[in-house]
mmCIF file of C-alpha atoms and ligand atoms in Angstrom:
data_model
loop_
_atom_site.group_PDB
_atom_site.id
_atom_site.type_symbol
_atom_site.label_atom_id
_atom_site.label_comp_id
_atom_site.label_asym_id
_atom_site.label_seq_id
_atom_site.Cartn_x
_atom_site.Cartn_y
_atom_site.Cartn_z
ATOM 1 C CA MET A 1 111.181 78.982 147.338
ATOM 2 C CA LEU A 2 109.387 77.101 150.075
ATOM 3 C CA LEU A 3 111.252 75.548 152.962
ATOM 4 C CA SER A 4 109.142 73.351 155.164
ATOM 5 C CA ASP A 5 109.285 70.117 157.079
ATOM 6 C CA THR A 6 106.598 67.580 157.832
ATOM 7 C CA LEU A 7 107.523 67.290 161.499
ATOM 8 C CA THR A 8 109.426 70.374 162.501
ATOM 9 C CA PRO A 9 109.357 73.944 161.289
ATOM 10 C CA ALA A 10 112.080 75.045 158.885
ATOM 11 C CA GLY A 11 115.523 75.303 160.381
ATOM 12 C CA HIS A 12 117.750 72.793 162.150
ATOM 13 C CA GLY A 13 120.630 74.098 160.047
ATOM 14 C CA GLN A 14 119.483 72.119 157.019
ATOM 15 C CA LEU A 15 117.027 72.580 154.203
ATOM 16 C CA GLY A 16 113.636 71.178 155.016
ATOM 17 C CA LYS A 17 111.692 69.053 152.560
ATOM 18 C CA MET A 18 110.039 71.047 149.827
ATOM 19 C CA ILE A 19 106.384 70.211 150.218
ATOM 20 C CA SER A 20 103.049 71.906 149.947
ATOM 21 C CA PRO A 21 102.222 73.741 153.194
ATOM 22 C CA LEU A 22 98.720 72.330 152.967
ATOM 23 C CA SER A 23 99.982 68.770 153.317
ATOM 24 C CA LEU A 24 101.556 69.336 156.721
ATOM 25 C CA SER A 25 101.302 66.628 159.351
ATOM 26 C CA PRO A 26 97.948 66.317 161.208
ATOM 27 C CA SER A 27 99.681 67.474 164.418
ATOM 28 C CA PHE A 28 99.570 71.032 163.012
ATOM 29 C CA SER A 29 95.945 70.936 161.951
ATOM 30 C CA SER A 30 94.457 72.249 165.198
ATOM 31 C CA ARG A 31 96.452 75.478 165.520
ATOM 32 C CA PRO A 32 96.776 78.407 163.086
ATOM 33 C CA LEU A 33 99.265 77.846 160.297
ATOM 34 C CA ARG A 34 102.230 80.196 160.601
ATOM 35 C CA TYR A 35 104.155 81.268 157.533
ATOM 36 C CA ALA A 36 107.194 83.508 157.196
ATOM 37 C CA VAL A 37 107.556 85.171 153.802
ATOM 38 C CA LEU A 38 111.047 86.635 153.392
ATOM 39 C CA GLY A 39 110.981 89.637 151.053
ATOM 40 C CA ALA A 40 108.243 92.098 150.084
ATOM 41 C CA GLY A 41 108.972 92.399 146.361
ATOM 42 C CA PHE A 42 107.014 91.021 143.377
ATOM 43 C CA ALA A 43 107.634 87.426 144.506
ATOM 44 C CA GLY A 44 106.965 87.875 148.244
ATOM 45 C CA LEU A 45 103.703 89.792 147.894
ATOM 46 C CA SER A 46 102.407 87.487 145.162
ATOM 47 C CA VAL A 47 103.109 84.473 147.405
ATOM 48 C CA THR A 48 101.384 86.213 150.321
ATOM 49 C CA TRP A 49 98.276 86.949 148.273
ATOM 50 C CA HIS A 50 98.096 83.360 147.037
ATOM 51 C CA LEU A 51 98.588 81.929 150.535
ATOM 52 C CA LEU A 52 95.742 84.065 151.846
ATOM 53 C CA LYS A 53 93.447 83.436 148.899
ATOM 54 C CA LYS A 54 94.102 79.783 148.106
ATOM 55 C CA SER A 55 94.271 78.263 151.582
ATOM 56 C CA PRO A 56 91.102 76.632 152.927
ATOM 57 C CA LYS A 57 88.695 79.332 154.158
ATOM 58 C CA GLU A 58 88.155 77.622 157.508
ATOM 59 C CA LYS A 59 91.899 77.457 158.253
ATOM 60 C CA GLU A 60 93.306 80.018 160.691
ATOM 61 C CA MET A 61 96.545 81.460 159.431
ATOM 62 C CA ARG A 62 99.191 84.010 160.332
ATOM 63 C CA ILE A 63 101.689 85.363 157.804
ATOM 64 C CA ASP A 64 104.736 87.410 158.797
ATOM 65 C CA ILE A 65 106.436 89.200 155.901
ATOM 66 C CA TYR A 66 110.038 90.140 156.662
ATOM 67 C CA ASP A 67 111.737 92.847 154.623
ATOM 68 C CA GLU A 68 114.808 94.783 155.706
ATOM 69 C CA VAL A 69 113.694 97.874 153.738
ATOM 70 C CA GLY A 70 109.932 97.574 153.345
ATOM 71 C CA ILE A 71 107.558 97.033 150.426
ATOM 72 C CA GLY A 72 109.456 97.138 147.123
ATOM 73 C CA GLY A 73 112.774 97.583 148.914
ATOM 74 C CA GLY A 74 114.752 95.520 146.369
ATOM 75 C CA ALA A 75 114.841 95.263 142.575
ATOM 76 C CA SER A 76 111.028 95.190 142.274
ATOM 77 C CA GLY A 77 110.520 98.686 143.653
ATOM 78 C CA ILE A 78 112.981 100.307 141.248
ATOM 79 C CA SER A 79 112.336 98.162 138.167
ATOM 80 C CA GLY A 80 111.151 99.511 134.833
ATOM 81 C CA GLY A 81 107.867 97.626 135.171
ATOM 82 C CA LEU A 82 107.891 96.358 131.567
ATOM 83 C CA LEU A 83 105.742 93.229 131.554
ATOM 84 C CA HIS A 84 105.404 90.539 128.845
ATOM 85 C CA PRO A 85 105.996 86.763 128.805
ATOM 86 C CA TYR A 86 109.010 86.634 126.440
ATOM 87 C CA SER A 87 112.789 86.223 126.648
ATOM 88 C CA PRO A 88 115.063 88.874 125.055
ATOM 89 C CA LYS A 89 114.962 86.693 121.925
ATOM 90 C CA ALA A 90 111.139 86.826 121.972
ATOM 91 C CA LYS A 91 110.808 83.162 122.980
ATOM 92 C CA LEU A 92 107.932 82.344 125.294
ATOM 93 C CA LEU A 93 109.447 81.907 128.771
ATOM 94 C CA TRP A 94 109.067 78.694 130.785
ATOM 95 C CA ARG A 95 105.366 78.497 131.697
ATOM 96 C CA GLY A 96 105.148 81.949 130.132
ATOM 97 C CA ALA A 97 101.492 81.801 129.071
ATOM 98 C CA GLU A 98 100.409 80.644 132.525
ATOM 99 C CA CYS A 99 102.521 83.280 134.310
ATOM 100 C CA TRP A 100 101.291 85.989 131.957
ATOM 101 C CA LYS A 101 97.667 85.155 132.748
ATOM 102 C CA GLU A 102 98.449 85.061 136.466
ATOM 103 C CA SER A 103 100.317 88.388 136.317
ATOM 104 C CA LEU A 104 97.397 90.105 134.590
ATOM 105 C CA MET A 105 95.071 88.712 137.250
ATOM 106 C CA LEU A 106 97.319 90.115 140.026
ATOM 107 C CA LEU A 107 97.406 93.507 138.309
ATOM 108 C CA ASN A 108 93.596 93.508 138.285
ATOM 109 C CA VAL A 109 93.560 92.553 141.970
ATOM 110 C CA ALA A 110 95.905 95.444 142.785
ATOM 111 C CA GLU A 111 93.905 97.924 140.714
ATOM 112 C CA ALA A 112 90.671 96.849 142.383
ATOM 113 C CA ALA A 113 92.218 97.210 145.861
ATOM 114 C CA ALA A 114 93.438 100.707 144.984
ATOM 115 C CA GLY A 115 89.985 101.635 143.697
ATOM 116 C CA LEU A 116 91.164 101.936 140.080
ATOM 117 C CA SER A 117 89.076 100.464 137.303
ATOM 118 C CA GLY A 118 91.915 99.797 134.849
ATOM 119 C CA VAL A 119 90.001 101.775 132.218
ATOM 120 C CA VAL A 120 91.542 105.115 133.148
ATOM 121 C CA ASP A 121 95.296 104.707 133.002
ATOM 122 C CA SER A 122 96.647 107.911 131.569
ATOM 123 C CA ASP A 123 96.828 110.056 134.669
ATOM 124 C CA ASP A 124 99.569 110.180 137.280
ATOM 125 C CA SER A 125 98.037 107.574 139.571
ATOM 126 C CA PHE A 126 97.954 104.575 137.231
ATOM 127 C CA ILE A 127 99.167 101.142 138.284
ATOM 128 C CA VAL A 128 99.127 99.602 134.805
ATOM 129 C CA ARG A 129 99.698 101.496 131.566
ATOM 130 C CA ARG A 130 98.225 99.442 128.717
ATOM 131 C CA ARG A 131 99.920 100.782 125.579
ATOM 132 C CA GLY A 132 102.042 97.840 124.450
ATOM 133 C CA ILE A 133 105.799 97.550 124.038
ATOM 134 C CA LEU A 134 107.833 98.065 120.868
ATOM 135 C CA ARG A 135 111.026 96.045 120.419
ATOM 136 C CA PRO A 136 113.359 97.209 117.628
ATOM 137 C CA ALA A 137 116.019 94.709 116.487
ATOM 138 C CA VAL A 138 119.602 95.552 117.475
ATOM 139 C CA ASN A 139 121.445 93.804 114.611
ATOM 140 C CA THR A 140 120.682 91.519 111.654
ATOM 141 C CA LYS A 141 121.237 88.313 113.615
ATOM 142 C CA ASN A 142 118.865 89.579 116.298
ATOM 143 C CA LEU A 143 116.380 90.571 113.586
ATOM 144 C CA ASN A 144 116.319 87.028 112.158
ATOM 145 C CA VAL A 145 115.909 85.403 115.576
ATOM 146 C CA LEU A 146 113.116 87.802 116.573
ATOM 147 C CA THR A 147 111.350 87.279 113.229
ATOM 148 C CA ASP A 148 111.393 83.480 113.678
ATOM 149 C CA ASN A 149 110.296 83.526 117.308
ATOM 150 C CA ALA A 150 107.575 86.123 116.756
ATOM 151 C CA GLN A 151 105.791 83.609 114.539
ATOM 152 C CA ASN A 152 105.360 81.275 117.509
ATOM 153 C CA CYS A 153 104.097 83.898 119.932
ATOM 154 C CA ASP A 154 101.305 83.195 122.376
ATOM 155 C CA ALA A 155 97.873 84.425 121.298
ATOM 156 C CA SER A 156 97.321 86.150 124.652
ATOM 157 C CA CYS A 157 100.329 88.428 124.083
ATOM 158 C CA ARG A 158 100.835 88.803 120.347
ATOM 159 C CA ILE A 159 104.046 89.897 118.647
ATOM 160 C CA GLU A 160 103.425 91.785 115.397
ATOM 161 C CA THR A 161 106.271 92.456 112.966
ATOM 162 C CA ILE A 162 105.923 96.042 111.751
ATOM 163 C CA ASP A 163 107.907 98.442 109.551
ATOM 164 C CA GLU A 164 109.040 101.983 110.308
ATOM 165 C CA ASP A 165 105.918 103.608 108.812
ATOM 166 C CA ILE A 166 103.640 101.678 111.154
ATOM 167 C CA ALA A 167 106.031 102.187 114.079
ATOM 168 C CA GLN A 168 105.848 105.932 113.447
ATOM 169 C CA LYS A 169 102.073 105.811 113.719
ATOM 170 C CA LEU A 170 102.603 104.464 117.233
ATOM 171 C CA LEU A 171 105.430 106.846 118.115
ATOM 172 C CA PRO A 172 105.953 109.711 115.641
ATOM 173 C CA ASN A 173 109.553 110.131 114.404
ATOM 174 C CA ILE A 174 110.885 106.944 115.956
ATOM 175 C CA HIS A 175 113.786 105.467 113.983
ATOM 176 C CA VAL A 176 113.567 101.711 113.466
ATOM 177 C CA PRO A 177 116.866 100.102 112.346
ATOM 178 C CA PHE A 178 116.484 97.538 109.506
ATOM 179 C CA ASN A 179 112.986 98.941 108.905
ATOM 180 C CA SER A 180 111.632 96.263 111.224
ATOM 181 C CA ALA A 181 110.339 96.205 114.786
ATOM 182 C CA PHE A 182 108.307 93.845 116.959
ATOM 183 C CA TYR A 183 105.202 95.219 118.586
ATOM 184 C CA MET A 184 103.495 93.542 121.542
ATOM 185 C CA PRO A 185 100.129 95.343 121.759
ATOM 186 C CA GLU A 186 98.997 93.511 124.908
ATOM 187 C CA ALA A 187 102.262 94.003 126.835
ATOM 188 C CA VAL A 188 101.983 96.483 129.685
ATOM 189 C CA ASN A 189 103.968 98.847 131.803
ATOM 190 C CA VAL A 190 103.492 98.657 135.547
ATOM 191 C CA HIS A 191 104.226 101.336 138.118
ATOM 192 C CA PRO A 192 106.119 98.943 140.404
ATOM 193 C CA LEU A 193 105.777 100.670 143.765
ATOM 194 C CA ARG A 194 102.121 101.573 143.321
ATOM 195 C CA TYR A 195 101.399 98.015 142.218
ATOM 196 C CA LEU A 196 103.161 96.479 145.233
ATOM 197 C CA GLN A 197 101.510 98.830 147.704
ATOM 198 C CA ALA A 198 98.106 98.059 146.176
ATOM 199 C CA LEU A 199 98.742 94.304 146.242
ATOM 200 C CA PHE A 200 99.630 94.568 149.931
ATOM 201 C CA LEU A 201 96.363 96.452 150.421
ATOM 202 C CA ALA A 202 94.544 93.595 148.641
ATOM 203 C CA CYS A 203 96.165 91.146 151.084
ATOM 204 C CA GLN A 204 95.009 93.280 154.015
ATOM 205 C CA ASP A 205 91.488 93.290 152.530
ATOM 206 C CA VAL A 206 91.444 89.468 152.571
ATOM 207 C CA VAL A 207 92.527 89.555 156.233
ATOM 208 C CA ASN A 208 89.861 92.127 157.121
ATOM 209 C CA GLU A 209 87.178 90.073 155.363
ATOM 210 C CA SER A 210 88.193 87.027 157.393
ATOM 211 C CA SER A 211 87.729 88.930 160.659
ATOM 212 C CA THR A 212 84.057 89.583 159.898
ATOM 213 C CA SER A 213 83.278 86.107 158.580
ATOM 214 C CA SER A 214 82.587 82.863 160.396
ATOM 215 C CA HIS A 215 85.595 81.250 158.680
ATOM 216 C CA GLY A 216 89.126 80.921 160.037
ATOM 217 C CA GLN A 217 90.837 84.163 161.034
ATOM 218 C CA LYS A 218 93.787 85.337 158.955
ATOM 219 C CA GLU A 219 96.527 87.608 160.265
ATOM 220 C CA LEU A 220 99.173 89.500 158.300
ATOM 221 C CA TYR A 221 102.209 91.398 159.609
ATOM 222 C CA LEU A 222 104.894 93.304 157.739
ATOM 223 C CA LEU A 223 108.084 93.288 159.786
ATOM 224 C CA LYS A 224 110.881 95.671 158.824
ATOM 225 C CA LYS A 225 113.680 93.368 159.807
ATOM 226 C CA SER A 226 116.736 91.849 158.186
ATOM 227 C CA VAL A 227 116.964 88.061 158.294
ATOM 228 C CA GLN A 228 120.595 86.975 158.284
ATOM 229 C CA SER A 229 120.062 83.253 158.731
ATOM 230 C CA LEU A 230 117.120 80.841 158.658
ATOM 231 C CA LEU A 231 118.160 79.706 162.130
ATOM 232 C CA GLU A 232 116.712 82.982 163.481
ATOM 233 C CA LEU A 233 113.246 81.688 162.571
ATOM 234 C CA GLU A 234 113.742 78.192 163.905
ATOM 235 C CA GLY A 235 110.779 76.700 165.726
ATOM 236 C CA GLU A 236 108.376 79.528 164.869
ATOM 237 C CA TYR A 237 106.894 78.628 161.495
ATOM 238 C CA ASP A 238 105.279 75.806 159.582
ATOM 239 C CA ALA A 239 106.958 77.064 156.437
ATOM 240 C CA VAL A 240 109.415 79.764 155.433
ATOM 241 C CA ILE A 241 109.078 81.034 151.871
ATOM 242 C CA ILE A 242 112.206 82.737 150.609
ATOM 243 C CA CYS A 243 111.576 85.592 148.169
ATOM 244 C CA LEU A 244 114.771 87.571 148.677
ATOM 245 C CA GLY A 245 115.543 88.009 144.972
ATOM 246 C CA ALA A 246 119.258 88.179 144.199
ATOM 247 C CA LYS A 247 120.002 88.348 147.929
ATOM 248 C CA ALA A 248 118.650 84.831 148.582
ATOM 249 C CA ASP A 249 122.170 83.638 147.906
ATOM 250 C CA MET A 250 123.401 85.603 150.914
ATOM 251 C CA LEU A 251 121.628 83.359 153.411
ATOM 252 C CA PRO A 252 124.308 80.989 154.745
ATOM 253 C CA GLU A 253 121.929 78.031 154.316
ATOM 254 C CA LEU A 254 121.545 78.726 150.578
ATOM 255 C CA SER A 255 124.828 80.353 149.661
ATOM 256 C CA GLY A 256 126.314 78.737 146.544
ATOM 257 C CA ARG A 257 123.448 76.222 146.324
ATOM 258 C CA LEU A 258 121.084 78.117 144.028
ATOM 259 C CA PRO A 259 121.311 78.195 140.225
ATOM 260 C CA LEU A 260 120.670 81.963 140.252
ATOM 261 C CA ARG A 261 121.421 83.982 137.124
ATOM 262 C CA THR A 262 121.988 87.448 138.565
ATOM 263 C CA CYS A 263 122.605 90.655 136.663
ATOM 264 C CA ARG A 264 123.030 94.317 137.441
ATOM 265 C CA GLY A 265 120.762 97.024 136.105
ATOM 266 C CA VAL A 266 120.598 100.811 136.052
ATOM 267 C CA ILE A 267 117.563 103.035 135.862
ATOM 268 C CA ALA A 268 117.106 106.794 135.524
ATOM 269 C CA HIS A 269 113.895 108.698 136.112
ATOM 270 C CA LEU A 270 113.497 111.346 133.406
ATOM 271 C CA GLN A 271 111.046 114.143 134.072
ATOM 272 C CA LEU A 272 110.271 116.784 131.454
ATOM 273 C CA PRO A 273 110.754 120.284 132.863
ATOM 274 C CA ALA A 274 107.653 122.493 132.963
ATOM 275 C CA ASN A 275 109.013 124.850 130.260
ATOM 276 C CA ILE A 276 109.086 122.077 127.618
ATOM 277 C CA ARG A 277 105.716 121.784 125.920
ATOM 278 C CA GLU A 278 106.155 118.564 123.925
ATOM 279 C CA GLU A 279 105.099 115.399 125.703
ATOM 280 C CA TYR A 280 105.472 111.666 125.127
ATOM 281 C CA PRO A 281 102.302 110.811 123.164
ATOM 282 C CA ASP A 282 99.619 109.350 125.414
ATOM 283 C CA HIS A 283 98.882 106.405 123.082
ATOM 284 C CA ALA A 284 102.561 105.502 122.420
ATOM 285 C CA PRO A 285 104.158 102.235 123.585
ATOM 286 C CA SER A 286 107.237 101.758 125.753
ATOM 287 C CA ILE A 287 110.434 100.724 123.958
ATOM 288 C CA LEU A 288 112.481 97.652 124.794
ATOM 289 C CA SER A 289 115.904 96.983 123.332
ATOM 290 C CA ASP A 290 119.327 96.409 124.923
ATOM 291 C CA ALA A 291 118.285 99.532 126.842
ATOM 292 C CA TRP A 292 114.645 100.442 127.434
ATOM 293 C CA LEU A 293 112.273 103.327 127.879
ATOM 294 C CA ALA A 294 109.414 102.562 130.258
ATOM 295 C CA VAL A 295 106.739 105.214 129.982
ATOM 296 C CA GLN A 296 105.330 106.324 133.323
ATOM 297 C CA GLY A 297 103.303 109.225 131.988
ATOM 298 C CA SER A 298 103.488 111.770 129.203
ATOM 299 C CA ARG A 299 106.118 113.779 131.118
ATOM 300 C CA SER A 300 107.710 111.024 133.135
ATOM 301 C CA LEU A 301 109.856 108.201 131.738
ATOM 302 C CA TYR A 302 112.164 105.538 133.139
ATOM 303 C CA MET A 303 115.201 104.737 131.036
ATOM 304 C CA GLY A 304 117.360 101.814 131.981
ATOM 305 C CA SER A 305 119.317 98.775 131.070
ATOM 306 C CA THR A 306 120.049 95.450 132.724
ATOM 307 C CA TRP A 307 123.469 94.046 132.005
ATOM 308 C CA GLU A 308 126.648 92.751 133.708
ATOM 309 C CA TRP A 309 125.482 89.151 133.935
ATOM 310 C CA LYS A 310 126.621 87.237 137.033
ATOM 311 C CA SER A 311 127.123 90.562 138.805
ATOM 312 C CA ARG A 312 126.899 90.508 142.598
ATOM 313 C CA ASN A 313 127.219 94.256 142.815
ATOM 314 C CA SER A 314 124.112 95.657 144.485
ATOM 315 C CA ASN A 315 125.594 99.105 145.055
ATOM 316 C CA PRO A 316 122.800 101.636 144.395
ATOM 317 C CA ASN A 317 125.256 104.324 143.212
ATOM 318 C CA VAL A 318 125.577 104.645 139.437
ATOM 319 C CA SER A 319 127.888 107.160 137.805
ATOM 320 C CA TRP A 320 126.174 110.051 136.042
ATOM 321 C CA MET A 321 128.558 109.484 133.087
ATOM 322 C CA LYS A 322 127.277 105.928 132.670
ATOM 323 C CA LEU A 323 123.666 107.101 132.614
ATOM 324 C CA GLN A 324 124.443 109.867 130.127
ATOM 325 C CA GLU A 325 126.156 107.364 127.830
ATOM 326 C CA LEU A 326 123.124 105.087 128.000
ATOM 327 C CA PHE A 327 120.690 107.914 127.321
ATOM 328 C CA LYS A 328 122.760 109.257 124.415
ATOM 329 C CA SER A 329 123.187 105.959 122.577
ATOM 330 C CA PHE A 330 119.503 105.039 123.054
ATOM 331 C CA CYS A 331 118.307 108.372 121.646
ATOM 332 C CA GLN A 332 120.794 108.305 118.756
ATOM 333 C CA ARG A 333 119.519 104.906 117.677
ATOM 334 C CA TYR A 334 115.762 105.203 118.150
ATOM 335 C CA LEU A 335 114.766 108.758 119.028
ATOM 336 C CA PRO A 336 117.087 110.981 116.931
ATOM 337 C CA PHE A 337 114.715 113.948 117.386
ATOM 338 C CA ILE A 338 115.734 114.141 121.085
ATOM 339 C CA GLN A 339 118.947 116.067 121.779
ATOM 340 C CA PRO A 340 120.309 114.716 125.091
HETATM 341 C C1 LIG B 1 117.077 98.523 137.255
HETATM 342 C C2 LIG B 1 116.217 97.296 137.054
HETATM 343 C C3 LIG B 1 115.157 97.340 136.164
HETATM 344 C C4 LIG B 1 114.371 96.201 135.944
HETATM 345 N N1 LIG B 1 113.326 96.294 135.071
HETATM 346 C C5 LIG B 1 112.546 95.212 134.851
HETATM 347 C C6 LIG B 1 111.439 95.296 133.956
HETATM 348 O O1 LIG B 1 111.160 96.344 133.366
HETATM 349 N N2 LIG B 1 110.681 94.173 133.773
HETATM 350 C C7 LIG B 1 110.960 92.992 134.430
HETATM 351 O O2 LIG B 1 110.234 92.001 134.224
HETATM 352 N N3 LIG B 1 111.994 92.888 135.294
HETATM 353 C C8 LIG B 1 112.786 93.969 135.522
HETATM 354 N N4 LIG B 1 113.834 93.874 136.393
HETATM 355 C C9 LIG B 1 114.029 92.616 137.119
HETATM 356 C C10 LIG B 1 113.010 92.542 138.272
HETATM 357 O O3 LIG B 1 112.953 93.790 138.927
HETATM 358 C C11 LIG B 1 113.396 91.448 139.278
HETATM 359 O O4 LIG B 1 113.525 90.220 138.601
HETATM 360 C C12 LIG B 1 112.301 91.308 140.342
HETATM 361 O O5 LIG B 1 112.035 92.556 140.943
HETATM 362 C C13 LIG B 1 112.700 90.299 141.406
HETATM 363 O O6 LIG B 1 111.671 90.299 142.372
HETATM 364 P P1 LIG B 1 111.850 89.535 143.730
HETATM 365 O O7 LIG B 1 110.616 89.735 144.521
HETATM 366 O O8 LIG B 1 112.283 88.139 143.445
HETATM 367 O O9 LIG B 1 113.112 90.235 144.437
HETATM 368 P P2 LIG B 1 113.270 91.699 145.067
HETATM 369 O O10 LIG B 1 112.387 92.696 144.449
HETATM 370 O O11 LIG B 1 114.738 92.005 145.069
HETATM 371 O O12 LIG B 1 112.739 91.494 146.552
HETATM 372 C C14 LIG B 1 113.530 90.984 147.582
HETATM 373 C C15 LIG B 1 113.168 91.721 148.860
HETATM 374 O O13 LIG B 1 113.877 91.104 149.931
HETATM 375 C C16 LIG B 1 114.372 92.096 150.805
HETATM 376 N N5 LIG B 1 115.560 91.532 151.431
HETATM 377 C C17 LIG B 1 116.741 91.194 150.835
HETATM 378 N N6 LIG B 1 117.561 90.635 151.733
HETATM 379 C C18 LIG B 1 116.889 90.610 152.915
HETATM 380 C C19 LIG B 1 117.197 90.104 154.214
HETATM 381 N N7 LIG B 1 118.368 89.545 154.482
HETATM 382 N N8 LIG B 1 116.264 90.217 155.192
HETATM 383 C C20 LIG B 1 115.043 90.784 154.941
HETATM 384 N N9 LIG B 1 114.709 91.270 153.723
HETATM 385 C C21 LIG B 1 115.615 91.178 152.732
HETATM 386 C C22 LIG B 1 114.668 93.299 149.910
HETATM 387 O O14 LIG B 1 114.595 94.512 150.656
HETATM 388 C C23 LIG B 1 113.585 93.191 148.850
HETATM 389 O O15 LIG B 1 112.462 94.002 149.137
HETATM 390 C C24 LIG B 1 114.646 94.999 136.637
HETATM 391 C C25 LIG B 1 115.700 94.954 137.554
HETATM 392 C C26 LIG B 1 116.471 96.084 137.774
HETATM 393 C C27 LIG B 1 117.593 96.025 138.797
#
């Protein structure tokens, strides 16, 4: 969300006009552009990279990223990292194909900045695990909806309808209710924190390149600071871009004015102990259902679920009982060979 004003920087206790920062009034054209990006999650760092990359090369620019925790301090840093362009009903999301392409490009940017080629992704340092995602249906109604929508999938992220035999070739012994599952071979699994740290590195690389070129200098600062009100930034910036995730609604200037659809999620990191020899097969996909299993390595898995729509509860404490329940019902349904 971009707040900006043609004549004055964001603030004045009201929302500025939403305009492109590059169409600011000529009075700003002689001094470096100053942007504040609030939040260093998926949204904030993507915006930062695009500001640095897409602004005119000759333009001097300074970007201050504010985050009260640091990179990946909110939902992004603890997410499952399952990435595909579809809704839970397998419908292509709004501008899904475009966003999918853009997301893959950003993943490549992050991998390049971290010195990873994207070809080797099975060791413990991967940013993107490219093994696809398997979505079993949860009931017959869901099965019919998924079957219909899968037929209209985007060619860049296909959805194949497969039966249990084929599913078991992907993940031996998996149980697929209704003998039907939906496989997205191009969908990926991201290691969220590594990705965000690498994307920040990519942003720093752009800044460093600018310092050795004859073009306009770019500056980038990450400030570990909580912003309680946009008034705190008044007079300092040409534009303030708000990427605070679910917490955007807590700014007094925006409270109750955003059509946010919030929900609460839980996630558990499961690590196989050294004395267990079996591993999650290296070629096997992640699993996405009402709960999900995001594979982070052959001995390291994230299991989670996002639910409680409209929740405003951001308490990080989750009861062990709740996690056990989740783990048990997921395994009973899809992975009966695991005894939780
Ligand atoms: C458990 C869980 C698992 C998930 N798994 C997936 C998944 O597998 N796939 C998927 O697509 N989505 C998943 N999601 C959803 C996804 O993580 C979020 O939609 C996404 O991370 C939102 O990114 P964001 O950058 O908008 O917000 P955030 O990541 O929340 O970033 C906001 C940042 O702002 C900072 N901040 C907040 N308030 C202030 C303030 N006042 N001052 C300064 N800084 C502040 C925070 O510290 C944070 O770093 C999951 C969510 C959860 C909770």
